[in-house]
PDB file of C-alpha atoms and ligand atoms in Angstrom:
ATOM      1  CA  MET A   1      -4.156 -13.471  -8.225  1.00 42.00           C
ATOM      2  CA  PRO A   2      -6.699 -14.028 -10.931  1.00 40.00           C
ATOM      3  CA  HIS A   3      -9.296 -11.645 -12.179  1.00 37.00           C
ATOM      4  CA  SER A   4     -11.504 -11.949 -15.177  1.00 35.00           C
ATOM      5  CA  HIS A   5      -9.407 -10.059 -17.658  1.00 36.00           C
ATOM      6  CA  ASP A   6      -8.306 -12.734 -20.086  1.00 36.00           C
ATOM      7  CA  HIS A   7      -5.684 -11.548 -22.530  1.00 37.00           C
ATOM      8  CA  ALA A   8      -4.630 -13.023 -25.795  1.00 36.00           C
ATOM      9  CA  ALA A   9      -1.773 -15.454 -25.216  1.00 37.00           C
ATOM     10  CA  GLY A  10       1.474 -13.568 -24.661  1.00 37.00           C
ATOM     11  CA  GLU A  11      -0.158 -10.135 -24.713  1.00 36.00           C
ATOM     12  CA  HIS A  12       0.456  -9.424 -21.072  1.00 36.00           C
ATOM     13  CA  ARG A  13       2.018 -11.334 -18.273  1.00 41.00           C
ATOM     14  CA  HIS A  14       3.091 -10.362 -14.823  1.00 43.00           C
ATOM     15  CA  GLY A  15       5.722 -11.990 -12.745  1.00 43.00           C
ATOM     16  CA  HIS A  16       6.679 -12.639  -9.206  1.00 45.00           C
ATOM     17  CA  ALA A  17       8.422  -9.267  -9.074  1.00 48.00           C
ATOM     18  CA  ASN A  18       4.917  -7.914  -8.463  1.00 48.00           C
ATOM     19  CA  ASP A  19       4.577 -10.148  -5.438  1.00 54.00           C
ATOM     20  CA  GLN A  20       7.473  -8.799  -3.397  1.00 57.00           C
ATOM     21  CA  GLY A  21       7.290  -6.607  -0.316  1.00 64.00           C
ATOM     22  CA  ILE A  22       4.237  -5.015   1.248  1.00 68.00           C
ATOM     23  CA  LYS A  23       2.331  -4.956  -2.046  1.00 66.00           C
ATOM     24  CA  GLY A  24       2.729  -8.688  -2.330  1.00 63.00           C
ATOM     25  CA  ALA A  25       1.563  -9.200   1.239  1.00 66.00           C
ATOM     26  CA  LEU A  26      -1.521  -7.047   0.701  1.00 69.00           C
ATOM     27  CA  ARG A  27      -2.412  -8.794  -2.526  1.00 66.00           C
ATOM     28  CA  TYR A  28      -2.486 -12.177  -0.865  1.00 66.00           C
ATOM     29  CA  LEU A  29      -4.357 -11.203   2.307  1.00 70.00           C
ATOM     30  CA  ARG A  30      -7.835 -11.952   1.020  1.00 68.00           C
ATOM     31  CA  TRP A  31      -6.586 -15.212  -0.483  1.00 72.00           C
ATOM     32  CA  LEU A  32      -4.899 -16.553   2.606  1.00 75.00           C
ATOM     33  CA  PRO A  33      -7.843 -18.627   3.933  1.00 75.00           C
ATOM     34  CA  ARG A  34      -8.162 -20.529   0.673  1.00 76.00           C
ATOM     35  CA  MET A  35      -4.393 -20.939   0.430  1.00 81.00           C
ATOM     36  CA  TRP A  36      -4.220 -22.766   3.787  1.00 86.00           C
ATOM     37  CA  THR A  37      -6.254 -25.726   2.600  1.00 87.00           C
ATOM     38  CA  SER A  38      -8.219 -26.049  -0.606  1.00 93.00           C
ATOM     39  CA  GLU A  39     -10.166 -28.746  -2.376  1.00 94.00           C
ATOM     40  CA  ILE A  40      -8.292 -28.120  -5.581  1.00 96.00           C
ATOM     41  CA  ASN A  41      -4.937 -28.729  -3.853  1.00 97.00           C
ATOM     42  CA  ASP A  42      -6.326 -31.825  -2.130  1.00 97.00           C
ATOM     43  CA  ALA A  43      -7.482 -33.181  -5.485  1.00 97.00           C
ATOM     44  CA  VAL A  44      -4.213 -32.376  -7.258  1.00 98.00           C
ATOM     45  CA  VAL A  45      -2.119 -34.071  -4.553  1.00 98.00           C
ATOM     46  CA  ASP A  46      -4.434 -37.091  -4.788  1.00 97.00           C
ATOM     47  CA  MET A  47      -3.761 -37.186  -8.547  1.00 97.00           C
ATOM     48  CA  ILE A  48      -0.011 -36.967  -7.901  1.00 98.00           C
ATOM     49  CA  ALA A  49      -0.342 -39.754  -5.290  1.00 97.00           C
ATOM     50  CA  PRO A  50       2.994 -39.189  -3.507  1.00 98.00           C
ATOM     51  CA  ARG A  51       4.568 -42.299  -2.022  1.00 97.00           C
ATOM     52  CA  PRO A  52       6.592 -42.551   1.166  1.00 97.00           C
ATOM     53  CA  GLY A  53      10.214 -41.672   0.518  1.00 96.00           C
ATOM     54  CA  GLU A  54       9.599 -39.950  -2.799  1.00 98.00           C
ATOM     55  CA  ARG A  55      10.935 -36.444  -3.501  1.00 98.00           C
ATOM     56  CA  VAL A  56       8.043 -34.334  -4.741  1.00 98.00           C
ATOM     57  CA  LEU A  57       7.868 -30.638  -5.562  1.00 98.00           C
ATOM     58  CA  ASP A  58       5.195 -27.925  -5.397  1.00 98.00           C
ATOM     59  CA  ILE A  59       5.858 -24.995  -7.775  1.00 98.00           C
ATOM     60  CA  GLY A  60       4.512 -21.754  -6.279  1.00 97.00           C
ATOM     61  CA  ALA A  61       3.520 -23.513  -3.058  1.00 98.00           C
ATOM     62  CA  GLY A  62       1.979 -20.442  -1.396  1.00 95.00           C
ATOM     63  CA  LEU A  63       1.022 -21.369   2.168  1.00 95.00           C
ATOM     64  CA  GLY A  64       1.496 -25.054   1.451  1.00 97.00           C
ATOM     65  CA  ALA A  65      -2.061 -26.289   0.913  1.00 96.00           C
ATOM     66  CA  GLY A  66      -0.646 -28.933  -1.407  1.00 98.00           C
ATOM     67  CA  ALA A  67       2.828 -29.283   0.109  1.00 98.00           C
ATOM     68  CA  VAL A  68       1.649 -30.032   3.642  1.00 97.00           C
ATOM     69  CA  ARG A  69      -0.941 -32.523   2.414  1.00 97.00           C
ATOM     70  CA  ALA A  70       1.680 -34.268   0.293  1.00 98.00           C
ATOM     71  CA  ALA A  71       4.108 -34.441   3.229  1.00 97.00           C
ATOM     72  CA  ALA A  72       1.458 -36.288   5.249  1.00 96.00           C
ATOM     73  CA  THR A  73       1.833 -39.222   2.849  1.00 97.00           C
ATOM     74  CA  GLY A  74       5.460 -39.729   3.900  1.00 97.00           C
ATOM     75  CA  ALA A  75       6.974 -38.087   0.821  1.00 98.00           C
ATOM     76  CA  HIS A  76       9.686 -35.437   1.162  1.00 98.00           C
ATOM     77  CA  VAL A  77       8.304 -32.201  -0.255  1.00 98.00           C
ATOM     78  CA  ILE A  78      10.179 -29.265  -1.743  1.00 98.00           C
ATOM     79  CA  ALA A  79       8.021 -26.147  -1.702  1.00 98.00           C
ATOM     80  CA  VAL A  80       9.304 -23.630  -4.262  1.00 98.00           C
ATOM     81  CA  GLU A  81       7.912 -20.170  -3.497  1.00 97.00           C
ATOM     82  CA  PRO A  82       9.148 -16.776  -4.763  1.00 96.00           C
ATOM     83  CA  THR A  83       7.117 -14.476  -2.496  1.00 93.00           C
ATOM     84  CA  PRO A  84       9.085 -13.831   0.742  1.00 93.00           C
ATOM     85  CA  PHE A  85       5.958 -13.143   2.828  1.00 90.00           C
ATOM     86  CA  LEU A  86       4.412 -16.481   1.824  1.00 93.00           C
ATOM     87  CA  ARG A  87       7.710 -18.314   2.366  1.00 96.00           C
ATOM     88  CA  ARG A  88       7.875 -16.961   5.911  1.00 95.00           C
ATOM     89  CA  LEU A  89       4.327 -18.077   6.727  1.00 94.00           C
ATOM     90  CA  LEU A  90       4.907 -21.497   5.181  1.00 96.00           C
ATOM     91  CA  THR A  91       8.126 -21.889   7.183  1.00 97.00           C
ATOM     92  CA  VAL A  92       6.186 -21.247  10.407  1.00 96.00           C
ATOM     93  CA  ARG A  93       3.438 -23.632   9.316  1.00 95.00           C
ATOM     94  CA  ARG A  94       6.006 -26.302   8.488  1.00 94.00           C
ATOM     95  CA  ALA A  95       7.576 -25.942  11.944  1.00 92.00           C
ATOM     96  CA  LEU A  96       4.240 -26.029  13.782  1.00 92.00           C
ATOM     97  CA  GLY A  97       3.096 -29.117  11.904  1.00 90.00           C
ATOM     98  CA  ARG A  98       6.576 -30.711  11.777  1.00 89.00           C
ATOM     99  CA  ALA A  99       5.903 -31.370   8.119  1.00 89.00           C
ATOM    100  CA  ASP A 100       8.691 -32.782   5.966  1.00 94.00           C
ATOM    101  CA  VAL A 101       8.735 -29.748   3.688  1.00 97.00           C
ATOM    102  CA  ASP A 102      11.783 -27.801   2.479  1.00 98.00           C
ATOM    103  CA  VAL A 103      10.755 -24.211   1.778  1.00 98.00           C
ATOM    104  CA  VAL A 104      12.980 -22.742  -0.932  1.00 98.00           C
ATOM    105  CA  ASP A 105      13.194 -19.503  -2.878  1.00 98.00           C
ATOM    106  CA  GLY A 106      12.629 -20.096  -6.575  1.00 98.00           C
ATOM    107  CA  THR A 107      10.248 -19.849  -9.476  1.00 97.00           C
ATOM    108  CA  ALA A 108       9.008 -22.140 -12.223  1.00 98.00           C
ATOM    109  CA  GLU A 109      11.705 -20.580 -14.383  1.00 97.00           C
ATOM    110  CA  ARG A 110      14.408 -21.302 -11.795  1.00 98.00           C
ATOM    111  CA  ILE A 111      13.750 -24.456  -9.793  1.00 98.00           C
ATOM    112  CA  PRO A 112      16.663 -24.808  -7.371  1.00 98.00           C
ATOM    113  CA  VAL A 113      17.069 -28.602  -7.462  1.00 98.00           C
ATOM    114  CA  GLU A 114      19.273 -31.035  -9.361  1.00 98.00           C
ATOM    115  CA  THR A 115      18.457 -32.440 -12.760  1.00 98.00           C
ATOM    116  CA  ASP A 116      16.429 -35.723 -12.720  1.00 98.00           C
ATOM    117  CA  SER A 117      15.970 -35.492  -8.939  1.00 98.00           C
ATOM    118  CA  ILE A 118      12.172 -35.228  -8.564  1.00 98.00           C
ATOM    119  CA  ASP A 119       9.646 -38.100  -8.667  1.00 98.00           C
ATOM    120  CA  ALA A 120       6.568 -35.904  -9.114  1.00 98.00           C
ATOM    121  CA  LEU A 121       5.672 -32.228  -9.210  1.00 98.00           C
ATOM    122  CA  TRP A 122       2.616 -30.044  -9.404  1.00 98.00           C
ATOM    123  CA  ALA A 123       1.560 -26.403  -9.626  1.00 98.00           C
ATOM    124  CA  VAL A 124      -1.845 -25.024  -8.617  1.00 97.00           C
ATOM    125  CA  ASN A 125      -2.889 -21.573  -9.777  1.00 94.00           C
ATOM    126  CA  THR A 126       0.635 -20.433 -10.570  1.00 95.00           C
ATOM    127  CA  MET A 127       1.006 -20.915 -14.321  1.00 95.00           C
ATOM    128  CA  HIS A 128      -0.617 -17.536 -14.934  1.00 89.00           C
ATOM    129  CA  HIS A 129       2.282 -16.005 -12.939  1.00 90.00           C
ATOM    130  CA  TRP A 130       5.064 -17.641 -14.923  1.00 94.00           C
ATOM    131  CA  THR A 131       7.015 -14.867 -16.609  1.00 92.00           C
ATOM    132  CA  ASP A 132       8.531 -17.265 -19.140  1.00 94.00           C
ATOM    133  CA  PRO A 133       6.337 -20.360 -19.603  1.00 95.00           C
ATOM    134  CA  GLU A 134       8.743 -21.922 -22.096  1.00 96.00           C
ATOM    135  CA  ARG A 135      11.564 -21.721 -19.605  1.00 97.00           C
ATOM    136  CA  GLY A 136       9.233 -22.991 -16.861  1.00 98.00           C
ATOM    137  CA  ALA A 137       8.339 -25.996 -19.023  1.00 98.00           C
ATOM    138  CA  ALA A 138      12.034 -26.688 -19.638  1.00 98.00           C
ATOM    139  CA  GLU A 139      12.734 -26.503 -15.900  1.00 98.00           C
ATOM    140  CA  VAL A 140       9.865 -28.908 -15.144  1.00 98.00           C
ATOM    141  CA  VAL A 141      11.322 -31.439 -17.566  1.00 98.00           C
ATOM    142  CA  ARG A 142      14.892 -30.871 -16.346  1.00 98.00           C
ATOM    143  CA  VAL A 143      14.180 -31.558 -12.667  1.00 98.00           C
ATOM    144  CA  LEU A 144      11.813 -34.494 -13.241  1.00 98.00           C
ATOM    145  CA  ARG A 145      13.296 -37.972 -13.269  1.00 97.00           C
ATOM    146  CA  PRO A 146      12.444 -40.108 -16.302  1.00 96.00           C
ATOM    147  CA  GLY A 147       8.900 -41.423 -15.868  1.00 95.00           C
ATOM    148  CA  GLY A 148       8.085 -38.788 -13.230  1.00 97.00           C
ATOM    149  CA  ARG A 149       4.570 -37.390 -12.737  1.00 98.00           C
ATOM    150  CA  VAL A 150       3.303 -33.877 -13.453  1.00 98.00           C
ATOM    151  CA  VAL A 151       0.047 -32.011 -12.759  1.00 98.00           C
ATOM    152  CA  LEU A 152      -0.131 -28.323 -13.716  1.00 98.00           C
ATOM    153  CA  VAL A 153      -3.505 -26.727 -13.029  1.00 97.00           C
ATOM    154  CA  ASP A 154      -4.954 -23.232 -13.222  1.00 95.00           C
ATOM    155  CA  GLU A 155      -8.568 -22.656 -12.226  1.00 93.00           C
ATOM    156  CA  ARG A 156     -10.757 -20.905 -14.796  1.00 90.00           C
ATOM    157  CA  PHE A 157     -12.298 -18.283 -12.509  1.00 85.00           C
ATOM    158  CA  THR A 158     -13.626 -16.497 -15.554  1.00 84.00           C
ATOM    159  CA  ASP A 159     -15.923 -19.423 -16.376  1.00 87.00           C
ATOM    160  CA  PRO A 160     -19.415 -18.507 -15.134  1.00 88.00           C
ATOM    161  CA  ASP A 161     -19.724 -22.101 -13.881  1.00 89.00           C
ATOM    162  CA  HIS A 162     -16.822 -21.605 -11.487  1.00 88.00           C
ATOM    163  CA  PRO A 163     -18.197 -21.454  -7.906  1.00 87.00           C
ATOM    164  CA  ASP A 164     -15.989 -18.396  -7.179  1.00 83.00           C
ATOM    165  CA  HIS A 165     -16.710 -16.662 -10.457  1.00 82.00           C
ATOM    166  CA  ASP A 166     -18.582 -13.784  -8.826  1.00 80.00           C
ATOM    167  CA  GLU A 167     -15.843 -13.196  -6.254  1.00 76.00           C
ATOM    168  CA  PHE A 168     -12.743 -13.631  -8.401  1.00 73.00           C
ATOM    169  CA  GLY A 169     -13.866 -13.891 -11.990  1.00 75.00           C
ATOM    170  CA  THR A 170     -15.125 -10.378 -12.477  1.00 68.00           C
ATOM    171  CA  ASP A 171     -12.713  -8.360 -10.358  1.00 54.00           C
ATOM    172  CA  HIS A 172     -11.353  -5.252 -12.003  1.00 47.00           C
ATOM    173  CA  GLY A 173     -10.732  -3.413  -8.737  1.00 42.00           C
ATOM    174  CA  PRO A 174      -7.519  -1.996  -7.308  1.00 37.00           C
ATOM    175  CA  GLU A 175      -5.957  -5.452  -7.083  1.00 40.00           C
ATOM    176  CA  HIS A 176      -6.154  -5.821 -10.842  1.00 37.00           C
ATOM    177  CA  HIS A 177      -2.938  -7.451 -11.947  1.00 45.00           C
ATOM    178  CA  GLY A 178      -3.125  -8.734 -15.478  1.00 47.00           C
ATOM    179  CA  PHE A 179      -4.236 -12.339 -15.190  1.00 55.00           C
ATOM    180  CA  THR A 180      -3.140 -14.248 -18.259  1.00 62.00           C
ATOM    181  CA  MET A 181      -4.611 -17.689 -18.671  1.00 73.00           C
ATOM    182  CA  VAL A 182      -2.064 -20.117 -20.046  1.00 83.00           C
ATOM    183  CA  ASP A 183      -3.232 -22.169 -22.992  1.00 92.00           C
ATOM    184  CA  ALA A 184      -3.158 -25.865 -22.009  1.00 95.00           C
ATOM    185  CA  ASP A 185      -2.243 -27.092 -25.504  1.00 96.00           C
ATOM    186  CA  HIS A 186       0.564 -24.559 -25.686  1.00 96.00           C
ATOM    187  CA  MET A 187       1.961 -25.725 -22.345  1.00 97.00           C
ATOM    188  CA  LYS A 188       1.688 -29.336 -23.554  1.00 97.00           C
ATOM    189  CA  SER A 189       3.700 -28.552 -26.673  1.00 98.00           C
ATOM    190  CA  MET A 190       6.359 -26.681 -24.667  1.00 98.00           C
ATOM    191  CA  LEU A 191       6.722 -29.657 -22.308  1.00 98.00           C
ATOM    192  CA  GLU A 192       6.954 -32.024 -25.273  1.00 98.00           C
ATOM    193  CA  ALA A 193       9.534 -29.809 -26.948  1.00 98.00           C
ATOM    194  CA  ALA A 194      11.557 -30.003 -23.712  1.00 98.00           C
ATOM    195  CA  GLY A 195      11.427 -33.813 -23.920  1.00 97.00           C
ATOM    196  CA  LEU A 196       8.438 -34.916 -21.802  1.00 97.00           C
ATOM    197  CA  ALA A 197       6.403 -37.810 -23.207  1.00 96.00           C
ATOM    198  CA  GLY A 198       2.785 -38.788 -22.556  1.00 97.00           C
ATOM    199  CA  VAL A 199       1.515 -35.265 -21.880  1.00 98.00           C
ATOM    200  CA  ASP A 200      -2.241 -34.696 -21.706  1.00 97.00           C
ATOM    201  CA  ALA A 201      -3.801 -31.205 -21.914  1.00 97.00           C
ATOM    202  CA  SER A 202      -7.429 -30.400 -21.219  1.00 94.00           C
ATOM    203  CA  SER A 203      -9.959 -27.809 -20.278  1.00 93.00           C
ATOM    204  CA  SER A 204     -11.692 -29.866 -17.679  1.00 92.00           C
ATOM    205  CA  SER A 205     -12.883 -29.892 -14.108  1.00 94.00           C
ATOM    206  CA  ILE A 206     -11.132 -30.793 -10.850  1.00 95.00           C
ATOM    207  CA  ALA A 207     -12.975 -30.722  -7.504  1.00 93.00           C
ATOM    208  CA  ASP A 208     -15.982 -29.355  -9.422  1.00 92.00           C
ATOM    209  CA  ARG A 209     -13.977 -26.366 -10.583  1.00 94.00           C
ATOM    210  CA  PRO A 210     -13.343 -25.522 -14.224  1.00 94.00           C
ATOM    211  CA  VAL A 211      -9.600 -25.722 -14.857  1.00 95.00           C
ATOM    212  CA  ILE A 212      -6.993 -26.038 -17.493  1.00 94.00           C
ATOM    213  CA  ALA A 213      -4.919 -29.078 -16.663  1.00 96.00           C
ATOM    214  CA  VAL A 214      -1.684 -30.395 -18.110  1.00 97.00           C
ATOM    215  CA  THR A 215      -0.643 -33.801 -16.831  1.00 98.00           C
ATOM    216  CA  ALA A 216       1.899 -36.507 -17.464  1.00 98.00           C
ATOM    217  CA  GLY A 217       2.185 -39.908 -15.843  1.00 94.00           C
ATOM    218  CA  THR A 218      -0.995 -39.496 -13.769  1.00 88.00           C
ATOM    219  CA  PRO A 219      -4.642 -40.348 -14.381  1.00 71.00           C
ATOM    220  CA  THR A 220      -6.134 -37.722 -16.701  1.00 66.00           C
ATOM    221  CA  THR A 221      -8.892 -35.386 -15.485  1.00 61.00           C
ATOM    222  CA  GLU A 222     -12.637 -35.605 -16.222  1.00 56.00           C
TER     223      GLU A 222
HETATM  224  C1  LIG B 301      -2.725 -18.146  -6.321  1.00 88.92           C
HETATM  225  S1  LIG B 301      -1.220 -18.437  -5.459  1.00 88.92           S
HETATM  226  C2  LIG B 301      -1.328 -20.217  -5.378  1.00 88.92           C
HETATM  227  C3  LIG B 301      -0.562 -20.774  -4.230  1.00 88.92           C
HETATM  228  C4  LIG B 301      -0.716 -22.277  -4.022  1.00 88.92           C
HETATM  229  N1  LIG B 301      -0.217 -23.027  -5.166  1.00 88.92           N
HETATM  230  C5  LIG B 301      -2.152 -22.639  -3.762  1.00 88.92           C
HETATM  231  O1  LIG B 301      -2.789 -23.248  -4.620  1.00 88.92           O
HETATM  232  O2  LIG B 301      -2.642 -22.305  -2.671  1.00 88.92           O
HETATM  233  C6  LIG B 301       0.014 -18.155  -6.733  1.00 88.92           C
HETATM  234  C7  LIG B 301       1.427 -18.483  -6.288  1.00 88.92           C
HETATM  235  O3  LIG B 301       2.323 -18.407  -7.411  1.00 88.92           O
HETATM  236  C8  LIG B 301       3.544 -17.870  -6.913  1.00 88.92           C
HETATM  237  N2  LIG B 301       4.329 -17.399  -8.068  1.00 88.92           N
HETATM  238  C9  LIG B 301       4.451 -16.149  -8.550  1.00 88.92           C
HETATM  239  N3  LIG B 301       5.286 -16.106  -9.595  1.00 88.92           N
HETATM  240  C10 LIG B 301       5.716 -17.380  -9.810  1.00 88.92           C
HETATM  241  C11 LIG B 301       6.608 -18.000 -10.741  1.00 88.92           C
HETATM  242  N4  LIG B 301       7.214 -17.296 -11.700  1.00 88.92           N
HETATM  243  N5  LIG B 301       6.831 -19.318 -10.620  1.00 88.92           N
HETATM  244  C12 LIG B 301       6.205 -20.039  -9.675  1.00 88.92           C
HETATM  245  N6  LIG B 301       5.345 -19.512  -8.762  1.00 88.92           N
HETATM  246  C13 LIG B 301       5.105 -18.202  -8.835  1.00 88.92           C
HETATM  247  C14 LIG B 301       3.081 -16.810  -5.950  1.00 88.92           C
HETATM  248  O4  LIG B 301       4.119 -16.388  -5.090  1.00 88.92           O
HETATM  249  C15 LIG B 301       1.953 -17.549  -5.244  1.00 88.92           C
HETATM  250  O5  LIG B 301       2.415 -18.312  -4.161  1.00 88.92           O
END
């Protein structure tokens, strides 16, 4: 989870290996309420605009704030989530809400679906976890059908204008875990190198929150 310690690109990165077991569960406890529903996920799913019958995919779905909302549109959702604890909770949530969501073990670097099989995909607050962003970008492009839609967003908690800056933007406590902000232009160029056209990268704002956003095939952000 984010804290305010921005590193130079590539200097430090942590991966989902840190999110396994009891340590992973503890790390996410204080985040769980905002991972159940969140304005940023609502806004990102609105940008993706899933249509009934489409196959859409949430990378690092967490508790399914985006996945469950997307399923309500009639799309079939694949929720890719590497942390076992979160996968278990999302599986229970899916069953309770009878949401059309497949919960699968995977990462941005290893998306367990066929090539060209996804109409649209998104990731909220996971890019800073990607252990290999170049490979993640290649996977995004591999699984997306030609003309598919992409929204990749990380909130900039370190921006003093972020409403949660005081809570999450200045945390150097015991949960410190090496938050590395991905550079939006860098992600854009990695997606382009993997073959995606029409990519837009910005430092912008979604749901009144400062973000970096990388999009393709959707309306661009403010
Ligand atoms: C801050 S949570 C965000 C969860 C959800 N997207 C949301 O907005 O509520 C970060 C998520 O990234 C996942 N994650 C960690 N490493 C990842 C990786 N390499 N690829 C994709 N997701 C990863 C974590 O398990 C966690 O669910």
